[in-house]
Coordinates of C-alpha atoms in Angstrom, one line a residue:
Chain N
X800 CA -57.5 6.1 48.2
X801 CA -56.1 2.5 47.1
X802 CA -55.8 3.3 43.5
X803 CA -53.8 6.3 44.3
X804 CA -52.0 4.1 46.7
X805 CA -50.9 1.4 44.1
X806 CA -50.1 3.8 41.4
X807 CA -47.6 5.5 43.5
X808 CA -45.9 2.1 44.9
X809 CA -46.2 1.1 40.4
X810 CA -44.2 4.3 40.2
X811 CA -41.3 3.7 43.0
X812 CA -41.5 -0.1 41.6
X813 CA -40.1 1.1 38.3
X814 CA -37.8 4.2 39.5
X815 CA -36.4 1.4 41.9
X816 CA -36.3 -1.0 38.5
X817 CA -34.6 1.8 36.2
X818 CA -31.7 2.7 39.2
X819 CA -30.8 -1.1 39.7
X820 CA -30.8 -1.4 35.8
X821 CA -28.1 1.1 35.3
X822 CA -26.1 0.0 37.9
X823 CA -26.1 -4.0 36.7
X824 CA -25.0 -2.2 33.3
X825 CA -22.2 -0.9 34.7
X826 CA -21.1 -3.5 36.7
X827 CA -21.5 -5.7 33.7
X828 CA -19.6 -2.9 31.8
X829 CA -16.8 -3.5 34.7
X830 CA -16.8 -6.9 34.5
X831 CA -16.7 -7.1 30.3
X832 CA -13.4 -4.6 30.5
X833 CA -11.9 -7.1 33.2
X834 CA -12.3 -9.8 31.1
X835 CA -11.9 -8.4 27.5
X836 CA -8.4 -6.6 27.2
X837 CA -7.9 -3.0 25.6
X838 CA -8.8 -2.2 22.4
X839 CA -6.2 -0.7 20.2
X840 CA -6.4 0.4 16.6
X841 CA -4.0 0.3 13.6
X842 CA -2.9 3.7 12.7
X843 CA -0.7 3.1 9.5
X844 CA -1.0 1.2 6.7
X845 CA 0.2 -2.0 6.7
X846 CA 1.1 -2.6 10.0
X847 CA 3.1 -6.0 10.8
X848 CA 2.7 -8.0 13.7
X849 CA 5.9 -10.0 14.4
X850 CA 6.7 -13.1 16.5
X851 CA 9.1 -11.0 18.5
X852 CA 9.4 -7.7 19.7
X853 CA 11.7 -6.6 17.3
X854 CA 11.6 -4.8 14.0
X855 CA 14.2 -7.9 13.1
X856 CA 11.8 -10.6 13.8
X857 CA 9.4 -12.4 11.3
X858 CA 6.3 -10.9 10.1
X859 CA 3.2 -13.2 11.3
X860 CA 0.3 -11.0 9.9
X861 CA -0.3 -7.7 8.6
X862 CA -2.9 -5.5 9.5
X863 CA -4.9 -2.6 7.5
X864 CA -5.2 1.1 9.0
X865 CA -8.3 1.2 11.3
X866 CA -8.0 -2.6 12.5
X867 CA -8.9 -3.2 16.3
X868 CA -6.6 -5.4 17.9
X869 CA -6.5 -6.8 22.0
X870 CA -3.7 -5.8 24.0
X871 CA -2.2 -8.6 25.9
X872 CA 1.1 -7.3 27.1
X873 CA 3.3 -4.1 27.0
X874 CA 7.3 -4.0 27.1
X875 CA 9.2 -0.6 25.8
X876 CA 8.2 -0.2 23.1
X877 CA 6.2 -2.8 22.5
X878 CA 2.4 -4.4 22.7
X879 CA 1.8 -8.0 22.7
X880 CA -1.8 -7.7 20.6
X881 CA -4.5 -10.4 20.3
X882 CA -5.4 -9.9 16.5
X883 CA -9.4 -10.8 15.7
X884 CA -8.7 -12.0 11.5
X885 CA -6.9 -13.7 11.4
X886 CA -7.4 -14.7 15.6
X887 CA -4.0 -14.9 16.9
X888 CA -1.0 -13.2 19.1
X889 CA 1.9 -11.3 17.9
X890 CA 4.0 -8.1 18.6
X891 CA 3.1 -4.9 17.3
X892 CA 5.2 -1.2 18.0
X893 CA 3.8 1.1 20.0
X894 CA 3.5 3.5 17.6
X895 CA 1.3 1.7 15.4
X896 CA -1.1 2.2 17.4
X897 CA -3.6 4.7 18.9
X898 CA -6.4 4.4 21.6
X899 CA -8.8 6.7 19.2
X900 CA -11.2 4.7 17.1
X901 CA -9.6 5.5 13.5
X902 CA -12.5 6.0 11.3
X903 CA -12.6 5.0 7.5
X904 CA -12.9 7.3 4.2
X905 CA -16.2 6.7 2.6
X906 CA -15.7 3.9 0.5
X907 CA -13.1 2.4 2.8
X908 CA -15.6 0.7 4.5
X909 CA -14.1 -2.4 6.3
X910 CA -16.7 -4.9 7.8
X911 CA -14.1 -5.9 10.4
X912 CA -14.4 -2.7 12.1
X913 CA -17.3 -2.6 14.2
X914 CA -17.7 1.1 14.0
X915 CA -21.1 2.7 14.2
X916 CA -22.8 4.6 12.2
X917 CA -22.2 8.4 13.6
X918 CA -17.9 7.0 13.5
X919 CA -18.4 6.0 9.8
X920 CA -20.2 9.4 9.0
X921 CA -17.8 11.3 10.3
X922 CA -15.2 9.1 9.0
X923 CA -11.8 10.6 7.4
X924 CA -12.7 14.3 7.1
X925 CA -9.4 15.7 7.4
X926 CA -6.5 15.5 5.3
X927 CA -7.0 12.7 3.0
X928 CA -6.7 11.8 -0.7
X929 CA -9.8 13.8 -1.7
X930 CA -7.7 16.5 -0.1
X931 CA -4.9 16.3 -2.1
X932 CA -6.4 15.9 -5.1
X933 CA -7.9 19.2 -4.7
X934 CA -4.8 20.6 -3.9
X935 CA -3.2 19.1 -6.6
X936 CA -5.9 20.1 -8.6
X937 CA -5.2 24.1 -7.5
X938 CA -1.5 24.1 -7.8
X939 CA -0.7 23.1 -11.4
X940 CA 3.0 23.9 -10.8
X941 CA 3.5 21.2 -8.3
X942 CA 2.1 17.9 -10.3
X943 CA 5.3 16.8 -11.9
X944 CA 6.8 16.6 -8.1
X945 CA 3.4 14.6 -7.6
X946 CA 4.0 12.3 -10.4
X947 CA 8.0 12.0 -9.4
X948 CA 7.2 11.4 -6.0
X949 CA 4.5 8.5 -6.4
X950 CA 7.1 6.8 -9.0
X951 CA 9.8 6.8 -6.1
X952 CA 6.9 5.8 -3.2
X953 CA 6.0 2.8 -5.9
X954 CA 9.8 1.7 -6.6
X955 CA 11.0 -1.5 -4.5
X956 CA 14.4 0.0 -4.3
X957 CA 13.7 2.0 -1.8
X958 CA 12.2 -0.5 0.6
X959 CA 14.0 -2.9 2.7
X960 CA 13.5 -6.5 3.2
X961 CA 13.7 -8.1 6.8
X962 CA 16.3 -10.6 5.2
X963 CA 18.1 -7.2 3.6
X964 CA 18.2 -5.3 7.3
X965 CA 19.9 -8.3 9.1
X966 CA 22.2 -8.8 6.3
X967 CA 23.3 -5.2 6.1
X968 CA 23.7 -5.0 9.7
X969 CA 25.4 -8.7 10.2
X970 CA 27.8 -7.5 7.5
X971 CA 28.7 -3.9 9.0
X972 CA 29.0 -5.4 12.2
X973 CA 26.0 -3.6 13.9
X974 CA 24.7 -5.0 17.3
X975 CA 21.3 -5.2 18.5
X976 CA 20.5 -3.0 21.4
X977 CA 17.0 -3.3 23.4
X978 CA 14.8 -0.4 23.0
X979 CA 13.1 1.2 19.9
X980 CA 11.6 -0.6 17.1
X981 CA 14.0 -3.9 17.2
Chain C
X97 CA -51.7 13.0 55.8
X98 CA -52.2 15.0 52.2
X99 CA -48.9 16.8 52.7
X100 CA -46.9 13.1 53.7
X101 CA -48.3 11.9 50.3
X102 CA -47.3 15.0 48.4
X103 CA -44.3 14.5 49.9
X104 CA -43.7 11.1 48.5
X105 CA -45.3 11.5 45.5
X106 CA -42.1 14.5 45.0
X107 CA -39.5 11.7 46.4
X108 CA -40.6 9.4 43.6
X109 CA -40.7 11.9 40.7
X110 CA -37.5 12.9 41.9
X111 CA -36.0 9.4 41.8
X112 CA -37.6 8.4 38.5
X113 CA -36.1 11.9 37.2
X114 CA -32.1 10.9 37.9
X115 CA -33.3 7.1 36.9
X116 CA -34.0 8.6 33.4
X117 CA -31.2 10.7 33.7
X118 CA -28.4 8.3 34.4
X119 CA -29.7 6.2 31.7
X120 CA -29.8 9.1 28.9
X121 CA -26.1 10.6 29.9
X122 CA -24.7 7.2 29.2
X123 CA -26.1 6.6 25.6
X124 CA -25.5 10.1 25.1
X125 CA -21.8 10.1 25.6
X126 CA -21.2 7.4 23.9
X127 CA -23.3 7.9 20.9
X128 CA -22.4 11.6 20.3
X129 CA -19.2 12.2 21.4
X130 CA -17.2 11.8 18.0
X131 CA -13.9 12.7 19.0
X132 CA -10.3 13.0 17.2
X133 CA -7.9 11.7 19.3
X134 CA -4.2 10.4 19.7
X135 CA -2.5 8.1 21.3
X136 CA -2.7 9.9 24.5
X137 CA -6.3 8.4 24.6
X138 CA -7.4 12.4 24.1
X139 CA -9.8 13.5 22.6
X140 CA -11.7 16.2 21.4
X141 CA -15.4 17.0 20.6
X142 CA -15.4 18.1 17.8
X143 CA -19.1 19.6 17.3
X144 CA -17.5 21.5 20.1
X145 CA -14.7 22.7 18.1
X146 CA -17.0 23.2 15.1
X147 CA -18.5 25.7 17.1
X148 CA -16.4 27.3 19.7
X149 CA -13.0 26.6 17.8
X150 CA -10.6 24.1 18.7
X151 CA -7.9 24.9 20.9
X152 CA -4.7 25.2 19.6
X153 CA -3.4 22.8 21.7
X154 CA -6.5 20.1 21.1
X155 CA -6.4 20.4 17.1
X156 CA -2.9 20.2 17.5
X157 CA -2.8 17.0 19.3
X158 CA -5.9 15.4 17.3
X159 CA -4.0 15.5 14.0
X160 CA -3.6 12.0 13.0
X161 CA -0.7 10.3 11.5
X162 CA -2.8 10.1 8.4
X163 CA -3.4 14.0 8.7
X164 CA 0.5 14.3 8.7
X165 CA 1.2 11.7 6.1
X166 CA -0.7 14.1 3.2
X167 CA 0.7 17.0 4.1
X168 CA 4.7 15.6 4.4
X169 CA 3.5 14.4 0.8
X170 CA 2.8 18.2 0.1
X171 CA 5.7 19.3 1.9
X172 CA 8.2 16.8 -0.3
X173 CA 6.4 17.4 -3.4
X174 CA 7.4 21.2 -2.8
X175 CA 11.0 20.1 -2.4
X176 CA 11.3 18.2 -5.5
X177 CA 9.6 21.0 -7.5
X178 CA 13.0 23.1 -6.5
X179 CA 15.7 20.3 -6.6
X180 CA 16.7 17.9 -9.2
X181 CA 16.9 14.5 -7.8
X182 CA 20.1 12.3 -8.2
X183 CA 20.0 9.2 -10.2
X184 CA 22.8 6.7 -8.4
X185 CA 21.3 3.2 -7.8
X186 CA 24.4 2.1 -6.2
X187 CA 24.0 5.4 -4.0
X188 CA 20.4 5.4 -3.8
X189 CA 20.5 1.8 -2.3
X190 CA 22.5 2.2 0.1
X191 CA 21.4 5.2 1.5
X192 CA 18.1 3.2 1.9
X193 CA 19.4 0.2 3.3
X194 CA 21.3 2.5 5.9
X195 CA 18.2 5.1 6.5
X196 CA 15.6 2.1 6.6
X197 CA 17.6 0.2 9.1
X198 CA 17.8 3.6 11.5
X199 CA 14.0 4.3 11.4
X200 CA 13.4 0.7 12.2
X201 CA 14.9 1.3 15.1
X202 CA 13.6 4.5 16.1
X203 CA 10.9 5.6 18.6
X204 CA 8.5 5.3 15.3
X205 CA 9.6 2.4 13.4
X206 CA 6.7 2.8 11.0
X207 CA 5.0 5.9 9.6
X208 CA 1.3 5.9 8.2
X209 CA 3.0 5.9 4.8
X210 CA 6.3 4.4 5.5
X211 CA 9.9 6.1 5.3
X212 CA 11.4 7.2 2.4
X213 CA 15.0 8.1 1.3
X214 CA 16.1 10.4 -1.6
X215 CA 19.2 12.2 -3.1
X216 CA 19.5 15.4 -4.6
X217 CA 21.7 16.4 -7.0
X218 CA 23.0 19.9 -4.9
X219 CA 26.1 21.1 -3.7
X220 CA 24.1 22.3 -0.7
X221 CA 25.5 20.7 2.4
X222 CA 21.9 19.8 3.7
X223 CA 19.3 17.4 4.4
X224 CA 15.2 17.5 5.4
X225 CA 12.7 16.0 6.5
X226 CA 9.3 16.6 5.8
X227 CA 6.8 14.8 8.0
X228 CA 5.7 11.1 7.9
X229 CA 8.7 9.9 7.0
X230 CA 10.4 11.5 3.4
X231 CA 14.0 12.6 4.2
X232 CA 16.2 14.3 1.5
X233 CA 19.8 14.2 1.6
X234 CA 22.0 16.5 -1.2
X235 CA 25.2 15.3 -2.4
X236 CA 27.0 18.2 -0.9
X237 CA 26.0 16.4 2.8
X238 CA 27.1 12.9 1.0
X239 CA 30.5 14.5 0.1
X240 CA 30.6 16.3 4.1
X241 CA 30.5 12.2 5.5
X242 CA 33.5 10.5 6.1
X243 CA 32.2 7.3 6.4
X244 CA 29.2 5.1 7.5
X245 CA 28.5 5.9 10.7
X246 CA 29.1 9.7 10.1
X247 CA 26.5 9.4 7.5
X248 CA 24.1 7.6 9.8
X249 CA 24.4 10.8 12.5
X250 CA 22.8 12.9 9.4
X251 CA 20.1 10.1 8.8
X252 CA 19.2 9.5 12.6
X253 CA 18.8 13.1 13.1
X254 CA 16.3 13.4 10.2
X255 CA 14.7 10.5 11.5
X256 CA 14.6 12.2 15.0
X257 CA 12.0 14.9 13.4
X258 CA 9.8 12.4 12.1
X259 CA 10.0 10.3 14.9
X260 CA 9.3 13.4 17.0
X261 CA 6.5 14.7 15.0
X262 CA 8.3 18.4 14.6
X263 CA 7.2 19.0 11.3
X264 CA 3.6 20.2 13.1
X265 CA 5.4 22.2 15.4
X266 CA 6.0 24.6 12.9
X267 CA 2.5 25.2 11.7
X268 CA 1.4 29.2 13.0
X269 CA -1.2 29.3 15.2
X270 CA -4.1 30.7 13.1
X271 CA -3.9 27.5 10.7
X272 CA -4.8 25.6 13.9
X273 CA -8.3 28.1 14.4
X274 CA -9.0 27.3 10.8
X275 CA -8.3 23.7 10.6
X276 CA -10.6 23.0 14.0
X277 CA -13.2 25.4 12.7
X278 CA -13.5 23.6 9.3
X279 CA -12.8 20.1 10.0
X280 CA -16.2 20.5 12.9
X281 CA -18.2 21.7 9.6
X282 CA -16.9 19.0 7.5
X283 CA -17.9 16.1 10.1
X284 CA -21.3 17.9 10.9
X285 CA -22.1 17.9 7.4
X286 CA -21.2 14.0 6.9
X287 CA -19.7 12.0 3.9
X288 CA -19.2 13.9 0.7
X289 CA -20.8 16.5 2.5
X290 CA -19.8 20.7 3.2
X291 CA -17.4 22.3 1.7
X292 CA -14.0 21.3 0.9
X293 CA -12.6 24.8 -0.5
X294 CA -11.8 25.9 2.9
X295 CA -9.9 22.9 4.2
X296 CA -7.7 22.4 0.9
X297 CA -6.9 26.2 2.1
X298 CA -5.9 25.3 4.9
X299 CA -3.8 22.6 4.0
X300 CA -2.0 24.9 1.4
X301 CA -1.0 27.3 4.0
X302 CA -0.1 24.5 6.2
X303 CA 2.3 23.3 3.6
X304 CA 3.8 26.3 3.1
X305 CA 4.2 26.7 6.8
X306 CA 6.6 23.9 7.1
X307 CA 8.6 23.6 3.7
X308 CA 9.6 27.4 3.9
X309 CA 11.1 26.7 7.2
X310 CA 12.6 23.7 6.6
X311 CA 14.3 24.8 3.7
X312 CA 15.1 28.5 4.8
X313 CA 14.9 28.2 8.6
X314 CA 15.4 24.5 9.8
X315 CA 13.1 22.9 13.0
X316 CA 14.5 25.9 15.0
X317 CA 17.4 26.0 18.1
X318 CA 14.8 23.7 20.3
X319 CA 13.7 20.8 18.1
X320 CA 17.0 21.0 16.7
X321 CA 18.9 20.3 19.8
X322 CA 16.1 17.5 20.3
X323 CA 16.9 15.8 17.0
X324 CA 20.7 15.7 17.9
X325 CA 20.6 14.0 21.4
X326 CA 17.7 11.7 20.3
X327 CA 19.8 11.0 16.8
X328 CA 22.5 9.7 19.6
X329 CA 19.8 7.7 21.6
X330 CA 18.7 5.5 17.7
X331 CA 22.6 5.1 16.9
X332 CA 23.8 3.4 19.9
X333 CA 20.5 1.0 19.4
X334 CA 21.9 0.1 16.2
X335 CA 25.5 0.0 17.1
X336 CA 26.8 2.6 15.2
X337 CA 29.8 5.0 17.1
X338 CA 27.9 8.0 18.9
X339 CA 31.4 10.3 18.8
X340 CA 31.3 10.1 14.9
X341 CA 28.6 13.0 15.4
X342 CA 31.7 15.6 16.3
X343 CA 33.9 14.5 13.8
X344 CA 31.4 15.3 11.3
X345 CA 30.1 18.7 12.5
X346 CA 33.8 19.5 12.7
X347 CA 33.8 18.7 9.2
X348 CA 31.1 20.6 8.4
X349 CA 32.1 23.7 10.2
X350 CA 34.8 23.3 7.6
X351 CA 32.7 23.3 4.9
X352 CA 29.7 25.8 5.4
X353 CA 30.0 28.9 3.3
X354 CA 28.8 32.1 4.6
X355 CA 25.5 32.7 3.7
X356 CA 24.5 30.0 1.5
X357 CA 21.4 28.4 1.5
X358 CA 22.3 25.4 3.5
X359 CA 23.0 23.4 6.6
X360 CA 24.2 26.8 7.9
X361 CA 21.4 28.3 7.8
X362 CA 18.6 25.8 9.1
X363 CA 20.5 24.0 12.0
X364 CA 22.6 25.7 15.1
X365 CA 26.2 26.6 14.6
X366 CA 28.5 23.2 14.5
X367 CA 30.3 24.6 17.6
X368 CA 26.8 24.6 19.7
X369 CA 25.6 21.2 18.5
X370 CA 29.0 19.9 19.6
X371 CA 28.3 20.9 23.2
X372 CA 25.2 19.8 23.1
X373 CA 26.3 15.9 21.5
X374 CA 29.4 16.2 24.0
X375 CA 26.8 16.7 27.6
X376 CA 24.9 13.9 26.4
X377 CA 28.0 11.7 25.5
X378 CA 29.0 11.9 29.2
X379 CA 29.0 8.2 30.6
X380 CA 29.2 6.3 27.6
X381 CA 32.1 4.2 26.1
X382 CA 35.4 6.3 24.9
X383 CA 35.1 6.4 21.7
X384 CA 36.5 4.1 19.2
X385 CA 37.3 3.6 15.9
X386 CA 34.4 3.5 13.2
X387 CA 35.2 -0.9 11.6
X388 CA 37.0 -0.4 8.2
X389 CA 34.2 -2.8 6.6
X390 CA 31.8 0.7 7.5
X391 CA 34.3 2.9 5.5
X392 CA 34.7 0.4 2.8
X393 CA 31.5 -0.6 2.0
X394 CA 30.6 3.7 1.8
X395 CA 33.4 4.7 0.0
X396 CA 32.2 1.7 -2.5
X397 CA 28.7 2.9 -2.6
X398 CA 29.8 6.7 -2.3
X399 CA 32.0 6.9 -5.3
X400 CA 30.0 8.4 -8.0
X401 CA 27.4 10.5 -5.0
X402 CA 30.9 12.3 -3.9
X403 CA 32.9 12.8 -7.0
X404 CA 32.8 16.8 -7.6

């Protein structure tokens, strides 16, 4: 009769244990998200973060496809992002970004991106380099476009500086209007 | 007094049962639930999709910008393989200067690979662009531009497809079916794992999808009409005269040769896009005159691109 009894009080000791458990785990859960502010990650390669929100303003940092950043702030447009490496604040596009975890190509492995192990498994199937390769590979009669293609990609003449954009737009008299990526 | 402890002895397997429960449903989620997403914060499971198919819409909206960034490569390569490109580095530089300084100020300032301008040596009066950001622009569309801001209405709208991500829109439904089905495969099977054949399929066919139309077709009369009021919405950001858009397809109209291969062909008739640019001109400034420094400095540039 009193074994029976204690086992059974054992058992509602541990149900009661295991409910208040998960509970505590998701206020602390709640609490950590209160605290912590959205995660965002980097979904283009060298992404800048500026000191203002404007494609005119000075680059502070640049950040790698995949990198996690804080968001801080939003305007049109624009997120105000707490970057972890190096640690500091700066202005990002919108666009840039994505809420989905981006997940890395084998052998793209980046230890700043605490992803785990079922993300990094998975990580860039899709369209990707080993993709095109294969494609490449399979359609003979397209590599000379390739090879034309990745010269002009490569060639600095067809980027634009920072100093370069506000020149050419100083000089042709061009304002600068609020929205977009200035 | 049995059945009371019966009784109890149910109420406590029951509660340790949902304890247990809750607990497992959380790690599970988390832990399993590998989904592709976009910036929507949606996402899909894609074990799901491995084996009950993707949606259209879901493997639509869970193709990354990195997704679209190999297959615009694709997509461009197939346009160089059937134009020569132009050699002008007076030309070349300041279409990039002027097309670089647009897309920065566009709803997608920055593409996974970046933007990218180029000529081609064609009378064509045309101009693509193939997604993620490579837009071609022929010397018949240079010689169809006035001045700068004229040819700034061709490069915004360009832009306006990239920005707006059209280039997937014209991808046929059954790709979708086969890019969901394969991609859930590929991710079951893990790194270096599965096989590839099927997906590089799938990408050919893709590719195909979008450079026919683009070069035979155009975005269609929808995403067309998109690119032209959005074109308006970059230009005024960067201070460039949103009217300049009807003097050039009045220009153009002009030019286009029945049935060509051209400008004709892939965007609405001139006198359609006019209406269109003219409805969502309503309420802004009169127009003015384009600054002579804007003719100048295109005219300088423009010399050898527009010589017949």
């Amino acid at each position: 009769m009193m074994p029976r009894t204690v086992t059974h009080l054992w058992i509602t000791m541990i149900a009661i244990g295991l409910t208040a458990s998960v509970f505590a785990k998701k206020q602390a859960d709640k609490d950590i998200s209160k605290d912590a502010p959205p995660t965002m990650n980097v979904q283009v390669n060298d992404a800048a973060v500026r000191a203002a929100p404007s494609f005119l303003a000075e680059v502070a940092s640049t950040l790698g496809y995949g990198d996690p950043v804080g968001v801080l702030e939003k305007t049109e447009g624009w997120m105000k992002v707490q970057t972890h490496e190096p640690q500091a604040a700066g202005w990002m596009h919108a666009s840039a970004l994505t809420k989905t975890k981006i997940r890395l190509d084998a052998g793209e492995t980046d230890v700043n991106v605490q992803a785990s192990q079922e993300e990094l498994t998975a990580g860039g199937r899709g369209f990707n380099q080993e993709v095109e390769d294969k494609f490449r590979e399979e359609n003979e009669e397209l590599e000379a476009a390739y090879k034309l293609l990745d010269r002009l990609v490569k060639d600095p003449a067809g980027q634009v500086s920072r100093a370069e954009m506000i020149q050419f737009m100083h000089d042709g008299t061009l304002t600068d209007k609020p929205g977009g990526g200035q | 007094m049995n059945t009371l402890r019966r009784q109890r002895r149910m109420v406590v397997t029951l509660l340790l049962g949902v304890a247990v429960l809750v607990t497992l449903s959380q790690h599970s989620y988390s832990q399993f639930g590998i989904g592709l997403g976009d910036d929507d914060g949606f996402s899909v499971d894609i074990f799901q999709a491995g084996k009950t198919g993707m949606s259209l819409v879901e493997a639509r909206r869970s193709f990354t910008l990195k997704h679209e960034h190999y297959l615009g490569r694709a997509v461009a390569a197939n346009i160089l393989s059937k134009y020569t490109v132009y050699k002008d580095p007076a030309a070349n530089r300041y279409v990039t200067l002027l097309g670089q300084t647009i897309a920065a100020h566009s709803d997608m300032p920055q593409t996974f690979g970046g933007y990218l301008f180029i000529l081609l040596d064609s009378d064509e009066v045309n101009a693509f662009a193939a997604p993620g950001g490579i837009i071609f622009i022929t010397r018949g569309m240079l010689r169809a531009c006035e001045n700068e801001d004229q040819l700034a209405v061709v490069l915004a709208h360009e832009i306006a497809h990239v920005q707006g991500r059209h280039g997937i829109e014209l991808i046929k439904d059954s790709r979708w079916k086969k890019f969901g089905a394969n991609l859930g495969l590929l991710i079951v099977a893990g790194v270096d794992g599965g096989n590839l054949a099927p997906l590089v399929d799938v990408f050919g066919d893709m590719v195909k999808d979008i450079a026919n139309e683009i070069m035979t077709k155009g975005y269609g009369k929808k995403l067309e009409k998109q690119a032209d009021t959005d074109a308006l919405t970059i230009l005024m950001r960067v201070g460039y005269e949103p009217h300049e858009s009807i003097t050039l397809m009045q220009n153009m109209q002009e030019r286009f040769v029945k049935g060509k291969k051209d400008f004709a062909k892939t965007h609405p008739k001139p006198k359609d896009r006019i209406k269109t640019i003219g409805k969502a001109l309503k309420g802004e400034p009169e127009a003015s005159e384009v600054p002579a420094v804007r003719v100048s400095r295109f005219d300088a540039a423009m010399s050898q691109a527009r010589a017949q």
